Amino acid sequence: MSLSPSPVPFNAKLYDLLWTQFHLQHFRDGQEAAITAAIDGKDVFVRLPTGGGKTLTIILPALYNVDEGITVIIVPLISLVQQHVATIILDGLHVLPLHWGMSHRTRKFVREAISLPIGAYAKGTGTPLPTFLVCTPEKLLGGEDDMKEIFRDLHKRGLIGRFVIDEAQCALNWARFRPAYKEIGRLREEFPDVPITVISASMTDDQMDTLEHNLKLKDPVRVLRPLDRPNLRYEIRHFCTDKDALDALVSFVYNEVGTESTIIYCPKKSDCVDVVEKLRARGVMSFETYYGSGNLDDDIVGSGETSSKKVQNMTPEQRSERASRWRAGEVQIMVATTSFSVGIHKDDVRFVLHYGPAESVTEWFQQSGRAGRDNKPARCITFYRRGSLMTHVRLIVDDWLRESKANTQPTSGKFIEFPSSLTEPIYEIHLMCIEALASAQCLRNALLLPYREMVACGDCSGCENRPPSPKLHDMTTYAVKALDALAECYRLDALVSETLLAGFLYGSSGDNLKKRGLDNASLYRTGRTFVGSDGSRTELKLDQIRAILHVLLIRGVFKLVAMRVKTHDFTLLYWKVAFITPPIFSWYCNNSNGRRRDPSRKP
């Protein structure tokens, strides 16, 4: 790996192209270094902030080296294929799309066009070999043998100049439900001499290391620029129940959003339905919905429910039409799953709201980056639901079970262990949300931490609400108490869910505890009092006990195991001991049971 050279030697031909093709006199920060590395035939990582001009780093090297063949741009979504094609056409350049949503006639035309040598023309069309081909990974790495042969033939004739993997974080984040992304390493195996550019606004250094290994890149140049967006204000608001969070989200939209362009992200399609029903009930009608058809958007209802709310999938045409209406300003609010999180080129988005946290810290950073591309102030708010941790884990585990051998075995009624790597990103963002309430950490720097950046903030909800001296308390004693409680529940032959364990420690009087005889156990209700390191005693509410249990789970004191209920096609999660003797650690604990509110803002 090598870092981008500074300064980049002056290249008169490059600047001439910049002016004649784009009527620009200067490059933005990082562009010239990325373009020069690509022109020199090197593998390149490009990480520029949203709105930093990544598209130019794709187009200009292809024009400079136009005789070296097609630049193949790999993108995750059909809508992004269409956006790239429209942008390149506006620049007066020749580009062809390739994705599964095209008609048979159009696919045939594209295949014929890219099967010809440079300078040749398709019969009767006058269409030369394109400078750019924009495709989804399935078309390049999927199962269509005729397309594989066309690309191999192009390569043999030296007509593939470069591969560009745009929105490259999807190659890792979406691999579990996009099998073609798992095959991304075959690019270097099948086309060993074709250089690769990897582009993203939100790849961490660790993710770049993983992709460098998977793609077998050769001493890639990394062009990295600071990612902080000072015009974005980050906030986390905490709620005990899904209903409270949903009501607060809809009230915020009704009272504060006004006519501004807004995105509301939901973890599941059924959550999108819940949000739009509430918006409609409040008289907010200027909205669209957008969700995909992959496992990411499957509907497994969380919070312990055992039924599914089925929502009709959208066709690509429906998604494209709804996204176009929102981009054109015909509707104000887009309620969407994370399938709407890439390729959103709309400058005037003032609010990005999350109904529950994103799937990881980097996903929240990437999704919140849809706001304020015009550099005007914008707000990014997560309405954090305490129960969403189990919902998130269940969704990820269900995806894993669909693809793993565990789902083909007669495992109904048996515990299934799953890799801890599945839950690490989810645990990371949930810990950030919990600590934002307990210790009021700086959210801006928490989001930048995976990118090894730190800035002065003072403007996020964490900085505004930070107490003068947050108190750290030794959690080891409480962890032992919780472990003993879990062991006693299992001795009494109870399968221990989060609800049961929290209720047992708190001393709830529910039938679920009584019918198992847990209300007469020796450790029943022993977790209601928290003794701080300073000797202070705090009477905990049930929701605070759940928050502490979440911290103990994330810190590795407990672990989760899955159990499939195949008769209902549903997964249950149960708690197990991870450490008989818990590690010694401290954590922030306070008496707050809901979100802190900035009194200067509207309710």
Coordinates of C-alpha atoms in Angstrom, one line a residue:
M1 CA 0.0 0.0 0.0
S2 CA 1.2 3.5 -0.8
L3 CA -0.3 6.9 0.1
S4 CA -1.2 9.4 -2.6
P5 CA 1.8 11.5 -3.7
S6 CA 1.8 15.2 -2.7
P7 CA 2.2 17.3 -4.6
V8 CA 1.1 15.6 -7.9
P9 CA 3.4 16.5 -10.9
F10 CA 1.7 19.0 -13.3
N11 CA 0.1 17.2 -16.3
A12 CA -0.8 19.6 -19.1
K13 CA -2.9 17.1 -21.0
L14 CA -4.9 16.3 -17.9
Y15 CA -5.7 20.0 -17.2
D16 CA -6.6 20.5 -20.9
L17 CA -9.1 17.6 -20.6
L18 CA -10.5 19.1 -17.4
W19 CA -11.2 22.4 -19.1
T20 CA -12.3 21.2 -22.6
Q21 CA -14.6 18.4 -21.3
F22 CA -15.9 19.8 -18.0
H23 CA -15.1 23.6 -18.1
L24 CA -13.3 23.4 -14.8
Q25 CA -9.9 25.0 -14.0
H26 CA -9.1 23.3 -10.8
F27 CA -9.5 20.0 -9.1
R28 CA -11.0 19.5 -5.7
D29 CA -8.9 18.1 -2.9
G30 CA -7.9 14.6 -3.6
Q31 CA -9.2 14.4 -7.2
E32 CA -5.9 15.0 -9.0
A33 CA -4.0 12.5 -6.9
A34 CA -6.7 9.8 -7.5
I35 CA -6.9 10.5 -11.3
T36 CA -3.1 10.6 -11.7
A37 CA -2.7 7.2 -10.0
A38 CA -5.4 5.7 -12.2
I39 CA -3.8 7.2 -15.4
D40 CA -0.5 5.5 -14.3
G41 CA -2.3 2.1 -14.3
K42 CA -2.3 1.6 -10.5
D43 CA -4.9 0.1 -8.3
V44 CA -6.5 2.9 -6.4
F45 CA -8.6 3.4 -3.3
V46 CA -10.6 6.7 -3.3
R47 CA -12.3 7.9 -0.1
L48 CA -13.6 11.4 -0.5
P49 CA -16.4 13.0 1.5
T50 CA -20.0 13.1 0.1
G51 CA -20.0 15.8 -2.6
G52 CA -16.3 15.6 -2.9
G53 CA -16.3 14.9 -6.7
K54 CA -15.8 11.1 -6.8
T55 CA -17.5 10.8 -10.3
L56 CA -14.7 12.9 -11.9
T57 CA -12.1 10.3 -10.6
I58 CA -14.0 7.7 -12.7
I59 CA -14.5 9.6 -15.9
L60 CA -11.3 11.6 -16.4
P61 CA -8.9 8.6 -16.3
A62 CA -11.0 6.8 -18.9
L63 CA -10.9 9.8 -21.2
Y64 CA -7.1 10.3 -20.8
N65 CA -6.5 6.6 -21.6
V66 CA -9.4 6.2 -24.0
D67 CA -7.5 3.9 -26.3
E68 CA -7.0 1.3 -23.5
G69 CA -10.5 0.0 -23.6
I70 CA -13.8 0.1 -21.7
T71 CA -14.0 1.3 -18.1
V72 CA -16.4 -1.1 -16.4
I73 CA -18.2 0.6 -13.5
I74 CA -19.7 -1.8 -10.9
V75 CA -22.6 -0.4 -8.8
P76 CA -25.0 -2.0 -6.3
L77 CA -28.3 -0.8 -7.6
I78 CA -30.2 -0.5 -10.9
S79 CA -31.1 3.1 -9.9
L80 CA -27.4 3.9 -9.5
V81 CA -26.7 2.3 -13.0
Q82 CA -29.3 4.7 -14.4
Q83 CA -27.8 7.7 -12.5
H84 CA -24.2 7.0 -13.8
V85 CA -25.5 6.6 -17.3
A86 CA -27.4 9.8 -17.2
T87 CA -24.4 11.7 -15.8
I88 CA -22.0 10.4 -18.4
I89 CA -24.4 11.0 -21.2
L90 CA -24.8 14.6 -20.1
D91 CA -21.0 14.9 -20.3
G92 CA -21.4 13.9 -24.0
L93 CA -19.7 10.5 -23.6
H94 CA -20.6 7.1 -24.8
V95 CA -21.9 4.7 -22.1
L96 CA -24.0 1.6 -22.0
P97 CA -25.9 0.1 -19.0
L98 CA -26.2 -3.6 -18.2
H99 CA -28.5 -4.9 -15.5
W100 CA -31.2 -7.6 -15.1
G101 CA -34.1 -5.1 -15.3
M102 CA -33.4 -4.4 -19.0
S103 CA -35.6 -5.8 -21.7
H104 CA -34.3 -8.8 -23.7
R105 CA -34.0 -6.6 -26.8
T106 CA -31.9 -4.0 -25.0
R107 CA -29.7 -6.6 -23.4
K108 CA -29.1 -8.2 -26.8
F109 CA -28.1 -4.8 -28.2
V110 CA -25.6 -4.2 -25.4
R111 CA -24.1 -7.6 -25.8
E112 CA -23.6 -7.0 -29.5
A113 CA -22.2 -3.5 -29.0
I114 CA -19.5 -4.6 -26.5
S115 CA -18.6 -7.7 -28.6
L116 CA -17.2 -5.6 -31.4
P117 CA -13.6 -4.3 -31.6
I118 CA -12.7 -0.6 -31.0
G119 CA -13.8 1.4 -34.1
A120 CA -16.4 -1.2 -35.2
Y121 CA -20.1 -0.4 -35.2
A122 CA -23.2 -2.4 -34.5
K123 CA -25.2 -3.3 -37.6
G124 CA -27.2 -0.3 -38.7
T125 CA -26.9 1.6 -35.5
G126 CA -23.7 3.6 -35.9
T127 CA -23.0 2.9 -32.2
P128 CA -19.2 2.4 -31.4
L129 CA -17.8 0.4 -28.6
P130 CA -18.6 2.4 -25.4
T131 CA -16.1 4.2 -23.3
F132 CA -18.0 3.1 -20.2
L133 CA -20.1 0.2 -19.2
V134 CA -22.1 0.5 -16.0
C135 CA -23.4 -2.8 -14.5
T136 CA -24.5 -4.5 -11.3
P137 CA -22.1 -7.1 -9.9
E138 CA -24.5 -9.9 -10.9
K139 CA -23.9 -9.1 -14.6
L140 CA -20.2 -9.3 -14.3
L141 CA -19.8 -12.0 -11.6
G142 CA -23.2 -13.8 -11.7
G143 CA -24.5 -16.9 -13.5
E144 CA -25.0 -15.7 -17.1
D145 CA -22.4 -17.8 -19.0
D146 CA -22.8 -15.7 -22.3
M147 CA -21.9 -12.5 -20.4
K148 CA -18.9 -14.1 -18.8
E149 CA -17.7 -15.2 -22.2
I150 CA -18.2 -11.6 -23.6
F151 CA -16.1 -10.1 -20.8
R152 CA -13.4 -12.8 -21.2
D153 CA -13.3 -12.1 -24.9
L154 CA -13.0 -8.4 -24.3
H155 CA -10.1 -9.1 -21.9
K156 CA -8.3 -11.3 -24.4
R157 CA -8.5 -8.5 -27.0
G158 CA -7.2 -6.0 -24.5
L159 CA -10.4 -4.0 -24.5
I160 CA -11.1 -3.7 -20.7
G161 CA -9.2 -0.7 -19.5
R162 CA -10.2 -0.6 -15.8
F163 CA -12.8 -1.9 -13.3
V164 CA -14.3 0.7 -10.9
I165 CA -16.2 -0.6 -7.8
D166 CA -18.4 2.3 -6.8
E167 CA -20.1 2.4 -3.4
A168 CA -17.5 -0.2 -2.5
Q169 CA -18.7 -0.5 1.1
C170 CA -21.6 -2.5 -0.3
A171 CA -19.1 -5.2 -1.4
L172 CA -18.8 -6.0 2.4
N173 CA -22.0 -4.7 4.0
W174 CA -24.3 -6.3 1.5
A175 CA -22.4 -9.5 0.7
R176 CA -24.6 -11.7 2.9
F177 CA -27.6 -11.2 0.7
R178 CA -25.9 -10.3 -2.6
P179 CA -23.9 -13.5 -3.5
A180 CA -22.2 -11.7 -6.5
Y181 CA -20.4 -9.5 -4.0
K182 CA -18.9 -12.6 -2.4
E183 CA -17.3 -13.3 -5.7
I184 CA -15.7 -9.9 -6.0
G185 CA -12.2 -11.4 -5.6
R186 CA -12.6 -13.2 -8.9
L187 CA -12.0 -9.9 -10.7
R188 CA -8.3 -10.2 -10.2
E189 CA -8.2 -13.9 -10.8
E190 CA -10.0 -13.7 -14.2
F191 CA -8.6 -10.3 -15.3
P192 CA -5.2 -10.2 -13.6
D193 CA -3.8 -7.3 -15.6
V194 CA -6.8 -5.0 -15.4
P195 CA -6.3 -2.2 -12.8
I196 CA -9.1 -1.6 -10.2
T197 CA -10.4 1.6 -8.6
V198 CA -12.3 1.2 -5.4
I199 CA -14.5 4.2 -4.5
S200 CA -16.5 5.1 -1.4
A201 CA -17.4 8.0 0.9
S202 CA -17.6 5.7 4.0
M203 CA -15.0 2.9 3.8
T204 CA -13.0 2.5 7.0
D205 CA -9.3 1.7 6.9
D206 CA -10.1 -1.8 8.1
Q207 CA -12.7 -2.3 5.3
M208 CA -10.1 -1.1 2.8
D209 CA -7.6 -3.7 4.2
T210 CA -10.3 -6.4 3.8
L211 CA -11.1 -5.4 0.2
E212 CA -7.4 -5.1 -0.6
H213 CA -7.0 -8.7 0.5
N214 CA -10.2 -9.9 -1.2
L215 CA -9.4 -8.2 -4.5
K216 CA -5.7 -9.1 -4.4
L217 CA -4.8 -5.5 -5.2
K218 CA -1.2 -4.7 -6.1
D219 CA 0.3 -2.0 -3.8
P220 CA -2.8 0.2 -4.2
V221 CA -2.6 4.0 -3.8
R222 CA -4.9 5.3 -1.1
V223 CA -6.3 8.7 -1.7
L224 CA -8.0 9.6 1.6
R225 CA -9.4 13.0 2.5
P226 CA -11.1 14.2 5.8
L227 CA -14.7 13.0 6.0
D228 CA -16.1 15.4 8.6
R229 CA -19.2 17.3 7.5
P230 CA -19.4 20.4 9.8
N231 CA -22.8 21.4 8.4
L232 CA -24.4 18.2 9.8
R233 CA -25.7 18.1 13.3
Y234 CA -26.0 14.6 14.9
E235 CA -28.5 13.7 17.6
I236 CA -29.7 10.6 19.4
R237 CA -33.0 10.6 21.2
H238 CA -33.8 7.7 23.6
F239 CA -37.1 6.0 24.1
C240 CA -38.2 3.0 26.1
T241 CA -40.8 1.6 23.7
D242 CA -41.3 1.4 20.0
K243 CA -44.5 3.3 20.4
D244 CA -42.8 6.2 22.1
A245 CA -40.1 6.4 19.5
L246 CA -42.6 6.3 16.6
D247 CA -44.9 8.9 18.2
A248 CA -41.9 11.2 18.7
L249 CA -40.6 10.7 15.2
V250 CA -44.0 11.6 13.7
S251 CA -44.4 14.6 16.0
F252 CA -41.0 15.8 15.0
V253 CA -41.9 15.6 11.3
Y254 CA -45.2 17.3 11.9
N255 CA -43.8 20.1 14.0
E256 CA -40.3 20.8 12.6
V257 CA -39.7 19.4 9.2
G258 CA -42.1 21.7 7.4
T259 CA -41.6 21.6 3.6
E260 CA -38.0 20.5 3.7
S261 CA -36.7 17.4 1.9
T262 CA -36.4 14.5 4.3
I263 CA -35.4 10.8 4.4
I264 CA -36.7 8.5 7.2
Y265 CA -34.8 5.2 7.4
C266 CA -36.4 2.1 8.9
P267 CA -34.8 -1.3 9.5
K268 CA -37.7 -3.2 7.9
K269 CA -40.4 -2.8 5.4
S270 CA -43.1 -3.3 8.1
D271 CA -41.5 -0.4 10.0
C272 CA -41.9 1.8 6.8
V273 CA -45.6 0.9 6.8
D274 CA -46.0 1.8 10.5
V275 CA -44.3 5.2 9.9
V276 CA -46.4 6.1 6.9
E277 CA -49.6 5.1 8.6
K278 CA -48.8 7.4 11.5
L279 CA -47.8 10.2 9.2
R280 CA -51.0 9.8 7.3
A281 CA -53.0 9.9 10.6
R282 CA -51.3 13.2 11.5
G283 CA -52.2 14.7 8.1
V284 CA -48.7 14.5 6.6
M285 CA -49.3 13.3 3.0
S286 CA -46.3 14.4 1.0
F287 CA -44.3 11.2 1.2
E288 CA -43.2 8.1 -0.8
T289 CA -42.0 4.7 0.4
Y290 CA -39.0 2.8 -1.0
Y291 CA -37.8 -0.7 -0.1
G292 CA -36.0 -3.5 -1.9
S293 CA -36.8 -7.2 -2.3
G294 CA -33.7 -8.8 -0.7
N295 CA -33.2 -10.4 2.7
L296 CA -32.2 -7.0 4.0
D297 CA -35.8 -5.9 3.8
D298 CA -37.5 -9.1 5.0
D299 CA -40.1 -8.6 7.7
I300 CA -39.5 -10.4 10.9
V301 CA -41.4 -8.4 13.5
G302 CA -39.2 -7.6 16.5
S303 CA -39.7 -7.1 20.2
G304 CA -40.7 -10.7 20.9
E305 CA -43.6 -10.9 18.5
T306 CA -44.1 -14.3 16.8
S307 CA -46.0 -13.2 13.7
S308 CA -44.8 -11.6 10.5
K309 CA -46.2 -8.5 8.9
K310 CA -45.9 -9.2 5.2
V311 CA -45.4 -6.3 2.9
Q312 CA -45.6 -6.5 -0.9
N313 CA -42.2 -6.1 -2.6
M314 CA -41.7 -3.3 -5.0
T315 CA -40.6 -3.8 -8.6
P316 CA -37.5 -2.0 -9.9
E317 CA -39.8 0.2 -12.0
Q318 CA -41.8 1.2 -8.9
R319 CA -38.7 2.0 -6.9
S320 CA -37.3 4.0 -9.8
E321 CA -40.5 6.0 -10.2
R322 CA -40.8 6.8 -6.5
A323 CA -37.2 7.8 -6.1
S324 CA -37.6 10.1 -9.2
R325 CA -40.7 11.8 -7.7
W326 CA -38.8 12.5 -4.5
R327 CA -35.7 13.7 -6.2
A328 CA -37.8 16.0 -8.4
G329 CA -39.4 17.5 -5.3
E330 CA -42.9 16.2 -6.1
V331 CA -43.0 14.7 -2.7
Q332 CA -41.2 15.9 0.4
I333 CA -40.4 12.8 2.5
M334 CA -39.0 9.4 1.6
V335 CA -39.7 6.6 4.0
A336 CA -37.2 3.9 3.1
T337 CA -35.1 0.9 4.1
T338 CA -31.4 1.0 3.7
S339 CA -31.7 -0.1 0.1
F340 CA -32.2 3.7 -0.5
S341 CA -28.9 4.6 1.1
V342 CA -26.5 4.7 -1.9
G343 CA -26.5 6.9 -4.9
I344 CA -28.8 9.5 -3.4
H345 CA -27.7 12.6 -5.3
K346 CA -30.1 15.3 -3.9
D347 CA -28.4 18.4 -2.6
D348 CA -31.1 19.9 -0.5
V349 CA -31.9 17.1 2.0
R350 CA -32.3 18.9 5.4
F351 CA -33.2 16.0 7.6
V352 CA -32.1 12.3 7.8
L353 CA -34.1 10.6 10.5
H354 CA -33.6 7.0 11.7
Y355 CA -36.4 5.1 13.3
G356 CA -34.1 2.9 15.3
P357 CA -30.3 2.8 14.8
A358 CA -28.6 1.9 11.5
E359 CA -26.9 -1.5 11.2
S360 CA -23.5 -0.1 12.2
V361 CA -21.6 3.1 13.0
T362 CA -20.3 3.3 9.4
E363 CA -23.8 2.7 8.0
W364 CA -25.2 5.6 10.1
F365 CA -22.3 7.8 8.9
Q366 CA -23.0 6.8 5.3
Q367 CA -26.8 7.2 5.5
S368 CA -26.6 10.5 7.4
G369 CA -24.3 11.7 4.6
R370 CA -27.3 12.0 2.3
A371 CA -28.1 15.2 4.2
G372 CA -26.7 18.7 3.4
R373 CA -24.9 18.0 0.2
D374 CA -25.3 21.7 -0.6
N375 CA -23.2 22.5 2.5
K376 CA -26.1 24.1 4.2
P377 CA -27.1 23.1 7.8
A378 CA -28.9 19.8 8.1
R379 CA -29.9 17.5 11.0
C380 CA -29.3 13.7 11.4
I381 CA -31.4 12.3 14.2
T382 CA -31.7 8.7 15.5
F383 CA -34.8 7.9 17.4
Y384 CA -33.3 5.1 19.5
R385 CA -35.6 2.3 20.6
R386 CA -34.2 0.2 23.5
G387 CA -35.8 -3.0 22.1
S388 CA -34.3 -2.6 18.7
L389 CA -31.0 -4.4 19.7
M390 CA -32.7 -7.8 19.7
T391 CA -34.6 -7.0 16.5
H392 CA -31.4 -6.1 14.7
V393 CA -29.6 -9.3 15.9
R394 CA -32.6 -11.4 14.9
L395 CA -32.6 -9.9 11.4
I396 CA -28.9 -10.6 10.9
V397 CA -29.1 -14.1 12.4
D398 CA -32.1 -14.9 10.1
D399 CA -30.1 -13.9 7.1
W400 CA -27.2 -16.1 8.2
L401 CA -29.5 -19.1 8.9
R402 CA -31.0 -18.8 5.4
E403 CA -27.5 -19.3 3.9
S404 CA -25.9 -21.6 6.4
K405 CA -26.0 -25.4 6.9
A406 CA -27.6 -24.8 10.3
N407 CA -30.9 -24.1 8.6
T408 CA -30.9 -27.4 6.7
Q409 CA -30.5 -29.5 9.9
P410 CA -33.3 -30.6 12.1
T411 CA -32.6 -27.8 14.6
S412 CA -36.1 -26.8 15.6
G413 CA -36.1 -26.5 19.4
K414 CA -32.3 -26.7 19.7
F415 CA -29.8 -23.9 20.4
I416 CA -27.8 -22.7 17.4
E417 CA -24.5 -20.9 17.9
F418 CA -23.7 -18.2 15.4
P419 CA -20.4 -16.4 14.7
S420 CA -19.7 -13.4 16.9
S421 CA -18.6 -11.4 13.8
L422 CA -22.2 -11.2 12.7
T423 CA -23.2 -9.0 15.6
E424 CA -20.0 -6.9 16.1
P425 CA -21.2 -4.0 13.9
I426 CA -24.6 -4.0 15.5
Y427 CA -23.2 -4.1 19.0
E428 CA -20.9 -1.2 18.2
I429 CA -23.6 1.2 17.2
H430 CA -26.0 0.2 20.0
L431 CA -23.2 0.7 22.5
M432 CA -22.7 4.2 21.0
C433 CA -26.4 5.0 21.4
I434 CA -26.5 3.7 25.0
E435 CA -23.4 5.6 26.0
A436 CA -24.7 8.7 24.3
L437 CA -27.4 8.7 27.0
A438 CA -25.2 7.6 29.9
S439 CA -22.1 9.6 29.3
A440 CA -23.1 12.1 26.6
Q441 CA -20.1 11.4 24.4
C442 CA -19.5 13.4 21.3
L443 CA -21.4 11.8 18.5
R444 CA -19.4 13.5 15.7
N445 CA -16.2 12.0 17.0
A446 CA -17.8 8.6 17.7
L447 CA -18.8 8.5 14.0
L448 CA -15.4 9.6 12.8
L449 CA -13.5 7.1 15.1
P450 CA -13.7 4.2 12.6
Y451 CA -11.9 6.6 10.1
R452 CA -9.3 7.5 12.7
E453 CA -10.3 11.2 12.6
M454 CA -11.0 13.6 15.4
V455 CA -12.4 17.1 15.3
A456 CA -13.6 19.9 17.5
C457 CA -17.4 19.6 17.8
G458 CA -19.6 21.2 20.4
D459 CA -22.7 21.0 18.2
C460 CA -24.0 17.5 18.5
S461 CA -26.6 16.4 21.1
G462 CA -23.8 14.6 23.0
C463 CA -21.7 17.7 23.4
E464 CA -24.6 19.9 24.3
N465 CA -25.8 17.5 27.1
R466 CA -22.4 16.4 28.4
P467 CA -22.3 16.6 32.3
P468 CA -19.3 18.4 33.8
S469 CA -17.9 15.1 35.0
P470 CA -19.6 11.9 33.9
K471 CA -19.3 9.2 36.6
L472 CA -17.7 5.9 35.8
H473 CA -18.8 3.0 38.0
D474 CA -17.4 -0.5 38.5
M475 CA -19.8 -2.9 36.7
T476 CA -18.1 -6.1 37.8
T477 CA -20.3 -6.7 40.9
Y478 CA -23.5 -6.2 39.0
A479 CA -22.2 -8.4 36.2
V480 CA -21.7 -11.3 38.7
K481 CA -25.2 -10.7 40.0
A482 CA -26.6 -10.9 36.5
L483 CA -24.6 -14.1 35.7
D484 CA -25.9 -15.7 38.9
A485 CA -29.4 -14.8 38.0
L486 CA -29.1 -16.3 34.6
A487 CA -27.7 -19.5 36.0
E488 CA -30.6 -19.8 38.5
C489 CA -33.1 -19.3 35.8
Y490 CA -31.6 -22.2 33.8
R491 CA -31.4 -24.4 36.9
L492 CA -35.2 -23.9 37.2
D493 CA -35.5 -25.1 33.6
A494 CA -36.4 -21.7 32.0
L495 CA -35.3 -20.6 28.6
V496 CA -33.9 -17.1 29.3
S497 CA -34.8 -14.3 26.9
E498 CA -33.9 -10.7 27.5
T499 CA -37.4 -10.0 28.7
L500 CA -37.3 -12.8 31.2
L501 CA -33.8 -12.0 32.6
A502 CA -34.5 -8.3 33.0
G503 CA -37.9 -9.0 34.6
F504 CA -36.3 -11.6 37.0
L505 CA -33.6 -9.1 38.1
Y506 CA -36.2 -6.3 38.5
G507 CA -38.8 -8.4 40.2
S508 CA -41.6 -8.2 37.7
S509 CA -44.9 -9.9 38.6
G510 CA -45.7 -11.2 35.1
D511 CA -47.2 -14.7 34.5
N512 CA -44.1 -15.6 32.4
L513 CA -42.1 -15.6 35.7
K514 CA -44.7 -17.0 38.0
K515 CA -45.6 -20.1 35.9
R516 CA -41.9 -21.1 36.0
G517 CA -41.7 -20.5 39.7
L518 CA -39.1 -17.8 39.2
D519 CA -40.8 -15.4 41.5
N520 CA -39.9 -17.6 44.5
A521 CA -36.2 -18.0 43.5
S522 CA -33.5 -16.8 45.8
L523 CA -32.1 -14.2 43.4
Y524 CA -35.5 -12.9 42.3
R525 CA -35.5 -9.0 42.4
T526 CA -31.9 -8.8 43.4
G527 CA -30.9 -6.6 40.4
R528 CA -33.2 -3.7 41.2
T529 CA -30.5 -1.8 43.3
F530 CA -27.3 -0.6 41.7
V531 CA -24.5 0.2 44.0
G532 CA -22.0 2.7 42.5
S533 CA -18.3 2.8 43.0
D534 CA -18.8 5.8 45.3
G535 CA -21.2 3.8 47.5
S536 CA -24.3 5.5 46.1
R537 CA -27.4 3.3 45.7
T538 CA -29.7 3.7 42.7
E539 CA -33.1 2.1 42.4
L540 CA -33.2 1.0 38.8
K541 CA -36.3 1.0 36.6
L542 CA -36.9 -2.1 34.3
D543 CA -35.7 -0.2 31.3
Q544 CA -32.5 0.8 32.9
I545 CA -31.8 -2.9 33.8
R546 CA -32.3 -3.8 30.1
A547 CA -29.8 -1.1 29.2
I548 CA -27.2 -2.5 31.6
L549 CA -27.8 -6.0 30.3
H550 CA -27.3 -4.7 26.8
V551 CA -23.9 -3.3 27.9
L552 CA -23.0 -6.6 29.5
L553 CA -24.0 -8.5 26.3
I554 CA -22.0 -6.1 24.1
R555 CA -19.0 -6.3 26.4
G556 CA -19.0 -10.1 26.2
V557 CA -20.2 -11.1 29.6
F558 CA -23.2 -12.8 28.0
K559 CA -23.8 -14.2 24.5
L560 CA -26.9 -14.9 22.5
V561 CA -27.9 -18.2 20.9
A562 CA -30.7 -18.8 18.4
M563 CA -33.5 -21.2 18.2
R564 CA -35.6 -21.8 15.1
V565 CA -39.3 -22.3 15.4
K566 CA -39.7 -23.8 11.9
T567 CA -43.5 -24.2 12.2
H568 CA -43.7 -20.4 12.3
D569 CA -40.5 -19.6 10.3
F570 CA -39.3 -17.6 13.2
T571 CA -36.1 -17.2 15.2
L572 CA -35.9 -16.8 19.0
L573 CA -32.9 -15.4 20.9
Y574 CA -31.8 -16.7 24.3
W575 CA -29.1 -15.5 26.7
K576 CA -26.2 -17.7 27.7
V577 CA -23.1 -17.2 29.9
A578 CA -20.0 -16.2 27.9
F579 CA -17.6 -15.7 30.9
I580 CA -18.1 -17.6 34.2
T581 CA -15.9 -14.9 35.7
P582 CA -16.7 -11.6 34.1
P583 CA -13.9 -9.2 33.0
I584 CA -13.4 -6.2 35.2
F585 CA -14.7 -3.1 33.5
S586 CA -16.3 0.2 34.3
W587 CA -19.2 2.0 32.6
Y588 CA -21.2 5.2 32.9
C589 CA -24.4 4.9 34.8
N590 CA -27.0 7.6 35.6
N591 CA -30.6 8.0 36.6
S592 CA -31.8 9.1 33.2
N593 CA -34.6 7.0 31.8
G594 CA -35.3 8.8 28.5
R595 CA -33.8 11.3 26.1
R596 CA -32.4 14.6 27.3
R597 CA -34.1 17.4 25.6
D598 CA -32.6 20.6 24.4
P599 CA -35.0 23.2 25.9
S600 CA -34.1 25.7 23.1
R601 CA -35.7 23.4 20.5
K602 CA -39.4 22.9 19.8
P603 CA -41.0 19.8 21.4

